[in-house]
CSV table of C-alpha atoms in Angstrom, one decimal:
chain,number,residue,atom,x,y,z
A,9,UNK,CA,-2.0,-16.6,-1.7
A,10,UNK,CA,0.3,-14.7,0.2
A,11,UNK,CA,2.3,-16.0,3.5
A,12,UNK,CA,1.0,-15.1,6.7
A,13,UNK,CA,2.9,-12.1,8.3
A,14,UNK,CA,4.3,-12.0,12.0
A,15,UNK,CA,2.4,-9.4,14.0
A,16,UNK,CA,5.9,-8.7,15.8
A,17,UNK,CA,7.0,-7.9,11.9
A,18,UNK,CA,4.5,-5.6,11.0
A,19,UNK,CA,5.3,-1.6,11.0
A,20,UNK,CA,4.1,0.8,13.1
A,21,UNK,CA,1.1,1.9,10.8
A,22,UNK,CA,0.7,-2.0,10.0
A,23,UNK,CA,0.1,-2.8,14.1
A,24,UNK,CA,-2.1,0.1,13.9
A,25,UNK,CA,-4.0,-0.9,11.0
A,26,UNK,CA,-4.5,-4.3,12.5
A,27,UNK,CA,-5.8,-3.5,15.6
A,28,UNK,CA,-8.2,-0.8,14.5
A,29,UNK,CA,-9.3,-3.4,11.9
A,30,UNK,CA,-11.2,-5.8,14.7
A,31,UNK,CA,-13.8,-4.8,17.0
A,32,UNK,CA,-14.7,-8.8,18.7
A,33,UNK,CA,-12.2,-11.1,19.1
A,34,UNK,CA,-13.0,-14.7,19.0
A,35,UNK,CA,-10.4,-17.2,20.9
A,36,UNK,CA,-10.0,-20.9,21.2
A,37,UNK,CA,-8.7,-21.7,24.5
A,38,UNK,CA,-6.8,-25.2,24.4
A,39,UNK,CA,-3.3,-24.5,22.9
A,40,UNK,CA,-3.9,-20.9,23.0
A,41,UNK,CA,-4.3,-20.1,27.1
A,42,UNK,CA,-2.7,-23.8,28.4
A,43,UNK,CA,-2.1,-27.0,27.0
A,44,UNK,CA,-2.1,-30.6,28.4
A,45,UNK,CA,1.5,-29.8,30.4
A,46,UNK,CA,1.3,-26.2,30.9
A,47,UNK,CA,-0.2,-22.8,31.2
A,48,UNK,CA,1.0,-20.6,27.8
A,49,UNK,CA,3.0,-17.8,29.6
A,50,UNK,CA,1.6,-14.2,29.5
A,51,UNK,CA,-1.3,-15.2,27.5
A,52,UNK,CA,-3.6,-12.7,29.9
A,53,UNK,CA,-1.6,-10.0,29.5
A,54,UNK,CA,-2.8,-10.0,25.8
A,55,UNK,CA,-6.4,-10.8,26.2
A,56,UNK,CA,-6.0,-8.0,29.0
A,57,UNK,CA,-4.4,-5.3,26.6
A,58,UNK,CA,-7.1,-6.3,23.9
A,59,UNK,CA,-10.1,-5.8,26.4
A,60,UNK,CA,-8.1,-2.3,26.6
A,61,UNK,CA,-8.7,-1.7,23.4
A,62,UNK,CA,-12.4,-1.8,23.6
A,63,UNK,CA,-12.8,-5.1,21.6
A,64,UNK,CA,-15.2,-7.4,23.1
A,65,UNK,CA,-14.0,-11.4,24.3
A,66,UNK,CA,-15.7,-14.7,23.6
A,67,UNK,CA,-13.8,-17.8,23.9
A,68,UNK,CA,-15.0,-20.6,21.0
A,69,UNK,CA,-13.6,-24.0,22.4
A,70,UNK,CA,-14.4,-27.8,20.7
A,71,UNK,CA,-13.8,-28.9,24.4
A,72,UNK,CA,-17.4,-30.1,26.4
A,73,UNK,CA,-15.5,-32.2,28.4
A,74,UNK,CA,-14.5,-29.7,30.8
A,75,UNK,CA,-17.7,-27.8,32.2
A,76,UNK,CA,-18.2,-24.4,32.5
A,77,UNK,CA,-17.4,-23.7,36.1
A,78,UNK,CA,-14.0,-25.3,35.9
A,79,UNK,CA,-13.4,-23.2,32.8
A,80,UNK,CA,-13.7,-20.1,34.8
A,81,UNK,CA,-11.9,-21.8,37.4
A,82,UNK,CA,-8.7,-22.1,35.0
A,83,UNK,CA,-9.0,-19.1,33.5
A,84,UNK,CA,-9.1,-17.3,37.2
A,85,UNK,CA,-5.8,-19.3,37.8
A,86,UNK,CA,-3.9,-17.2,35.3
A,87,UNK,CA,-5.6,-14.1,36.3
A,88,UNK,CA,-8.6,-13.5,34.4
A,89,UNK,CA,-11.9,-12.9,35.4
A,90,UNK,CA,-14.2,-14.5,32.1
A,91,UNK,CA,-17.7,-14.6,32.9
A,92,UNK,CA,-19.5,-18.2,32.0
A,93,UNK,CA,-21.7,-16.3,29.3
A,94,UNK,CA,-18.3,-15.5,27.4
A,95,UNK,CA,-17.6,-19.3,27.0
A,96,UNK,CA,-18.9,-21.2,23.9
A,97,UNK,CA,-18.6,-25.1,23.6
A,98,UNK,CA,-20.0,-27.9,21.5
A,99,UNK,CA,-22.7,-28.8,24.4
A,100,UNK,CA,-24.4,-25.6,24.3
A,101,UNK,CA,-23.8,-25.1,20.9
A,102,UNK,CA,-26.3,-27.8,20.2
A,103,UNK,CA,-29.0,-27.2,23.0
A,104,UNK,CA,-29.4,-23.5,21.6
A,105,UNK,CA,-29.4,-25.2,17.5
A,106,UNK,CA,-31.8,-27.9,19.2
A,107,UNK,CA,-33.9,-25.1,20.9
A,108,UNK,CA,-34.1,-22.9,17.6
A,109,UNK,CA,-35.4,-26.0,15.3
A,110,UNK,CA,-37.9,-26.4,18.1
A,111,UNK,CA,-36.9,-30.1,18.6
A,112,UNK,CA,-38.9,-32.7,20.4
A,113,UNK,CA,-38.4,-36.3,20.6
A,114,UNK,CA,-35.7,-39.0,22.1
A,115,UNK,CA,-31.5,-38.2,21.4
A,116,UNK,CA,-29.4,-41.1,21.3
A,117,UNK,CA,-25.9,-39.3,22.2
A,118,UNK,CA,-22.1,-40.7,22.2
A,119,UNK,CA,-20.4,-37.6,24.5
A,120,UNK,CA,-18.5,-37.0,27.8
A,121,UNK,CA,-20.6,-37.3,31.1
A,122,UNK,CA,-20.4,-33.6,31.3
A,123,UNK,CA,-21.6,-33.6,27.9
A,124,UNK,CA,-24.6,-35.2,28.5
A,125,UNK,CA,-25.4,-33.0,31.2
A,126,UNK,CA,-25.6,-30.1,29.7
A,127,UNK,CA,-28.2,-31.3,27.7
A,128,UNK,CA,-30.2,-33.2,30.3
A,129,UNK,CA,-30.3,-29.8,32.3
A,130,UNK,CA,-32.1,-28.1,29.0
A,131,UNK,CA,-34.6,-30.5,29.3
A,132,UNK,CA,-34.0,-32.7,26.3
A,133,UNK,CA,-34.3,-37.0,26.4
A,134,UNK,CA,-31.2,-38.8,25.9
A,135,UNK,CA,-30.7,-42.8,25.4
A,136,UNK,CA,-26.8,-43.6,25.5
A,137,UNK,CA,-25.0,-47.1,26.1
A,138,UNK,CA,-24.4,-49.7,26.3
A,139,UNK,CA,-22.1,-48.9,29.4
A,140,UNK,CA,-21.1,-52.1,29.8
A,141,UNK,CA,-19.2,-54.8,28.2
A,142,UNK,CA,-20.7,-57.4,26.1
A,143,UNK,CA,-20.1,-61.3,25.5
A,144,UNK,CA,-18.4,-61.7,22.2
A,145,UNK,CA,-20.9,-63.2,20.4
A,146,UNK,CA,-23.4,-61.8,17.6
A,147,UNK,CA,-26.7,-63.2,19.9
A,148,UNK,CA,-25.6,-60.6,23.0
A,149,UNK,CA,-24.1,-57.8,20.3
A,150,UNK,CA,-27.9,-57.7,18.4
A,151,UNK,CA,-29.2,-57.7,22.0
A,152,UNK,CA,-27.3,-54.5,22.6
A,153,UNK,CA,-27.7,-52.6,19.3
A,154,UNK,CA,-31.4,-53.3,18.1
A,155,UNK,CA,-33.6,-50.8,19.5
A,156,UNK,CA,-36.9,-49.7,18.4
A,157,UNK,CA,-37.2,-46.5,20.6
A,158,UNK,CA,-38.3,-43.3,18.4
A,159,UNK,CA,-34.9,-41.8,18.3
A,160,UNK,CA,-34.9,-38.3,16.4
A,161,UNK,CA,-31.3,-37.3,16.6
A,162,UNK,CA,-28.0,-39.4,17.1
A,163,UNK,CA,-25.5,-36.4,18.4
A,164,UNK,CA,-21.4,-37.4,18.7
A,165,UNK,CA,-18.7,-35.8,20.3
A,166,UNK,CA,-15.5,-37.1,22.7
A,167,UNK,CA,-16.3,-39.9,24.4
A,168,UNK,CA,-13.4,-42.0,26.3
A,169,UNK,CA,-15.7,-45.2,26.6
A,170,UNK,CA,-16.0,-45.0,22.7
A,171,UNK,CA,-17.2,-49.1,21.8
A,172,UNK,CA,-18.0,-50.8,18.7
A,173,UNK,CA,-21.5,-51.0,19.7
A,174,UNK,CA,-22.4,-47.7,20.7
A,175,UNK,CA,-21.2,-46.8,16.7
A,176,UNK,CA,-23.0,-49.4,15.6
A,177,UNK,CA,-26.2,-48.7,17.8
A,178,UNK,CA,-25.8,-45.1,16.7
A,179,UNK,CA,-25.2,-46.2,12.7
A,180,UNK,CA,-28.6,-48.3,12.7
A,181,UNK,CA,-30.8,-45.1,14.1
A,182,UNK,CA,-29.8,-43.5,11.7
A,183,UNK,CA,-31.3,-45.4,8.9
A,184,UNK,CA,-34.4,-43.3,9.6
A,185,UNK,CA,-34.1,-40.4,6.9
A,186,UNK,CA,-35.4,-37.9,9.6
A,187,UNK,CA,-33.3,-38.7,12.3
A,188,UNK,CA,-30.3,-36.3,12.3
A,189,UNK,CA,-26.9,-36.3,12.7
A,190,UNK,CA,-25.3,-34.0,14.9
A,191,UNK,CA,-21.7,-33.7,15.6
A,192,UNK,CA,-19.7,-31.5,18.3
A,193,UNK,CA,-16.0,-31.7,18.1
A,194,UNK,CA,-14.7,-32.8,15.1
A,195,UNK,CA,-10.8,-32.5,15.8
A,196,UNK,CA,-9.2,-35.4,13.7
A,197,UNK,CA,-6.0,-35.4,15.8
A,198,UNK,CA,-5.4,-33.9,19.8
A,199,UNK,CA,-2.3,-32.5,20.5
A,200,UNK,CA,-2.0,-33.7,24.2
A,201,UNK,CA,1.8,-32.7,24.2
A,202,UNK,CA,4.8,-31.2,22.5
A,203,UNK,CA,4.6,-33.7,19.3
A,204,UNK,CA,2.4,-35.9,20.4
A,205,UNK,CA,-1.7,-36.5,18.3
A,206,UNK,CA,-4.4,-38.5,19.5
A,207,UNK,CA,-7.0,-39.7,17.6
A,208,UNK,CA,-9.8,-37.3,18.0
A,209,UNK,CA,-13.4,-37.3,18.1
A,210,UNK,CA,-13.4,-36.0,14.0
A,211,UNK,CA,-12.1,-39.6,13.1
A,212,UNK,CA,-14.7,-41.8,14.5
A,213,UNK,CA,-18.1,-39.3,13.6
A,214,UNK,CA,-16.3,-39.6,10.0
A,215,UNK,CA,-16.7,-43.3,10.3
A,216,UNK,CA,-20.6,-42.5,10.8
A,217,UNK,CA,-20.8,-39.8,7.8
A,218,UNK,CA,-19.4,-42.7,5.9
A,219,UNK,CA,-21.6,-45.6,6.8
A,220,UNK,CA,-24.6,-43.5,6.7
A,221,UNK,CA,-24.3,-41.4,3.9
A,222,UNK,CA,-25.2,-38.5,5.8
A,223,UNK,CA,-24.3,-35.0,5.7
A,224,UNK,CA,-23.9,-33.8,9.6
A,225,UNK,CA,-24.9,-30.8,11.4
A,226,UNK,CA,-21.7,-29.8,13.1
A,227,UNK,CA,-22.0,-27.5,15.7
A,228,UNK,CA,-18.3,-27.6,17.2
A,229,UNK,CA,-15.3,-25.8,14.9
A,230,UNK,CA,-15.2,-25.4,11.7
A,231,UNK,CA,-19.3,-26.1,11.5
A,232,UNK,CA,-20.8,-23.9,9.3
A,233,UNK,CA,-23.8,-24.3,11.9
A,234,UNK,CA,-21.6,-23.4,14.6
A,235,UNK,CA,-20.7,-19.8,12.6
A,236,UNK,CA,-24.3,-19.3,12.1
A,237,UNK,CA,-25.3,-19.4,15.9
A,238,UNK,CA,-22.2,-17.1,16.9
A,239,UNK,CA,-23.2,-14.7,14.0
A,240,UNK,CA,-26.7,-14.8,14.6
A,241,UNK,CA,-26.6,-14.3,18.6
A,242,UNK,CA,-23.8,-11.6,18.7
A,243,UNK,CA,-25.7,-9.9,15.4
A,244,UNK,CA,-22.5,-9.4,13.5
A,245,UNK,CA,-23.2,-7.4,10.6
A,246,UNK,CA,-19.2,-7.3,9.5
A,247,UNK,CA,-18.0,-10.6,10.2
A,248,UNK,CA,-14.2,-8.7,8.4
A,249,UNK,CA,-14.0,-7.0,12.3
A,250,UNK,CA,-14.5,-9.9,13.8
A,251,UNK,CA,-10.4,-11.7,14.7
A,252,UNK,CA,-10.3,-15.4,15.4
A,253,UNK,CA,-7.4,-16.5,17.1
A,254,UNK,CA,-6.7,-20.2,17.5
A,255,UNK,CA,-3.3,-22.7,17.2
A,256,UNK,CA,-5.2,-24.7,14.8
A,257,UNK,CA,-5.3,-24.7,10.7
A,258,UNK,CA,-8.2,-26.8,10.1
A,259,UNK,CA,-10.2,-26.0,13.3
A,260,UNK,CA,-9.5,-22.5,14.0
A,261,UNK,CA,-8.9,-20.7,11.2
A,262,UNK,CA,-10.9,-22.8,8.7
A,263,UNK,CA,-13.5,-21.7,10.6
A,264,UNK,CA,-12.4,-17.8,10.5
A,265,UNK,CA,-12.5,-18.3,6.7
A,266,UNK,CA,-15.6,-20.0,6.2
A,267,UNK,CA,-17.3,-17.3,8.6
A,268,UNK,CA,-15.6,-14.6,7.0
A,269,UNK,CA,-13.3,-13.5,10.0
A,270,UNK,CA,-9.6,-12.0,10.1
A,271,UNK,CA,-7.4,-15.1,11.6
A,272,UNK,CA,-4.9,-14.7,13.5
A,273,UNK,CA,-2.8,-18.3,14.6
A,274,UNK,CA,-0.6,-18.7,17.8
A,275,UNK,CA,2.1,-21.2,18.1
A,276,UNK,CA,1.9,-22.2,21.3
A,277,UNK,CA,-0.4,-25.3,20.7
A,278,UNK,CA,-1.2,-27.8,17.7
A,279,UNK,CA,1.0,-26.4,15.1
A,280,UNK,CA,4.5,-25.6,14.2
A,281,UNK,CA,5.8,-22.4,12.4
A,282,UNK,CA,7.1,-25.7,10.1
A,283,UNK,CA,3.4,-26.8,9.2
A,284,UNK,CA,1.7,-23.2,8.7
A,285,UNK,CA,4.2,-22.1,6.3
A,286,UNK,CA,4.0,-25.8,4.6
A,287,UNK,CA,0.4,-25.1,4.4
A,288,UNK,CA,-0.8,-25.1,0.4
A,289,UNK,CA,-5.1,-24.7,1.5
A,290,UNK,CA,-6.0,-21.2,1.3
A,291,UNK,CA,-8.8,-22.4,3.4
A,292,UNK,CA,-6.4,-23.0,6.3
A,293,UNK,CA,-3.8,-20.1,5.7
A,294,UNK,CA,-4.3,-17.2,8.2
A,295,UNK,CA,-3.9,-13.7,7.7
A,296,UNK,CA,-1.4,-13.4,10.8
A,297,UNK,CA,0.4,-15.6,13.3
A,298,UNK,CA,2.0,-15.3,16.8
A,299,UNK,CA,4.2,-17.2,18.9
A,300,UNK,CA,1.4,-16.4,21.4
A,301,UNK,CA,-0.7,-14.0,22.6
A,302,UNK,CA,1.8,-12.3,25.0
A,303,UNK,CA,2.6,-11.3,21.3
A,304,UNK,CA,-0.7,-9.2,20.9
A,305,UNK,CA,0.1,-7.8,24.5
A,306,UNK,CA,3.5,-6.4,22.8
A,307,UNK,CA,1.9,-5.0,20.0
A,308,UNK,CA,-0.8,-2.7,21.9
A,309,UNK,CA,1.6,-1.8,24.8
A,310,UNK,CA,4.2,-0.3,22.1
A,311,UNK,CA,7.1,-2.3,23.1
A,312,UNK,CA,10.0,-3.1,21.2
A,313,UNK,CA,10.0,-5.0,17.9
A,314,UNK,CA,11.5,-8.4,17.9
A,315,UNK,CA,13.6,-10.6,15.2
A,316,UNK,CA,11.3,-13.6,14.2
């Protein structure tokens, strides 16, 4: 497969090509519009020259921690106006997969307060715990994780409180060949700062795939689920003119691919210009890259052509 090209390297009739080759542009927003330390410098001015263009915005995060409202509260910081309905994350991912499979019955969920919110306000039963630690003994552990309340669904995503018991809680619901398994985030590794991974969320629902045997509905990037919803509700005939932009190879474009979207990766979050072109997985390889997306704002606005 062939290396990703530079947008600041493409020709005139390239840039050309590539902008009239996308009509909605997809965008992750950790590592592409701030990270952990900093706001990504004249990120708006790109989204700003896209929406220009006539292509239509919708910002795809893995992030539920963060609600809503103080999404639109960042985004206003670095001067732009994104309206809540533009904002897709793992929460309401699920509720609207829940909704459409008509689902009734109890949720046992390991996720973010916030998290857990979201789905309490669309009406759906959650169980979650225990909150609270436990005496190290196997008499107060089976205490915590034998339950026999109806569960339906077990649904996963970040959770700072993570405990043994709570997997293991989660792990014996899901003996029940009709309860389901529903994932949100599935990030093996955070970048929280210039070098530095966390464990993520991906690590510990893998532990659950594993125990289980189960196959999970994942409903955060790169779920197949998730692509379905997004196609589905913005009726995207041509998923080719749709561009998702992301700083992630797994995540972000792996989920381009599998949808069947142009990719385009910035460098100004989770990966290096070192690990893209080490890269060997078509399935994580983009069709472009940027440093960022003050990049894209170059390319519309005709400025000068850089060395990269």
């Amino acid at each position: 497969m062939a290396k990703p090209q530079h947008i600041l390297q493409l020709s005139e009739e390239q840039r050309r090509s590539f902008v009239d080759s996308f009509d909605r542009v997809l965008s992750d927003i950790d590592g592409v519009l701030w990270t952990m330390e900093h706001d990504v410098p004249r990120v708006a001015e790109g989204y700003s020259a896209l929406e220009r263009s006539g292509k239509q915005l919708t910002f795809v995060t893995n992030n539920s921690v963060r609600t809503v409202e103080q999404c639109v509260r960042r985004f206003a910081k670095i001067g732009m106006q994104v309206k809540p309905e533009q904002i897709w994350h793992p929460a309401q991912s699920i509720v609207s997969y829940l909704r459409g499979i008509n689902f009734q019955g109890l949720i046992y969920i390991i996720a973010s307060p916030p998290f857990k919110a979201v789905l309490r306000e669309a009406g759906f039963q959650l169980l979650d715990g225990p909150n609270e630690f436990i005496e190290e003994n196997y008499e107060s552990l089976a205490k915590h994780i034998f339950c026999k309340q109806p569960v339906r669904a077990v649904v996963i995503d970040v959770d700072f409180n993570l405990t043994s018991p709570k997997m293991l809680r989660a792990h014996l619901y899901l003996r029940n060949p009709e309860c389901l398994l529903i994932e949100g985030a599935s990030d093996r590794l955070l970048p929280v700062a210039k070098g530095v991974n966390i464990i993520g969320p991906g690590l510990f629902s893998s532990i659950l795939e594993e125990a289980s045997g189960r196959e999970p509905i994942l409903l955060g990037k790169p779920g197949r689920q998730l692509g379905e919803l997004i196609v589905g509700h913005y009726k995207i005939d041509r998923p080719s003119r749709v561009l998702m932009v992301g700083d992630m190879l797994a995540q972000d474009v792996g989920f381009g691919r599998q949808c069947g979207f142009q990719t385009l990766l910035v460098l100004s979050g989770g990966c290096t210009r070192e690990q893209l072109l080490a890269e060997t997985d078509p399935r994580h390889i983009p069709d472009f890259y940027a440093d960022s997306m003050a990049d894209v704002a170059q390319i519309l606005g005709g400025g000068p052509r850089s060395h990269v």
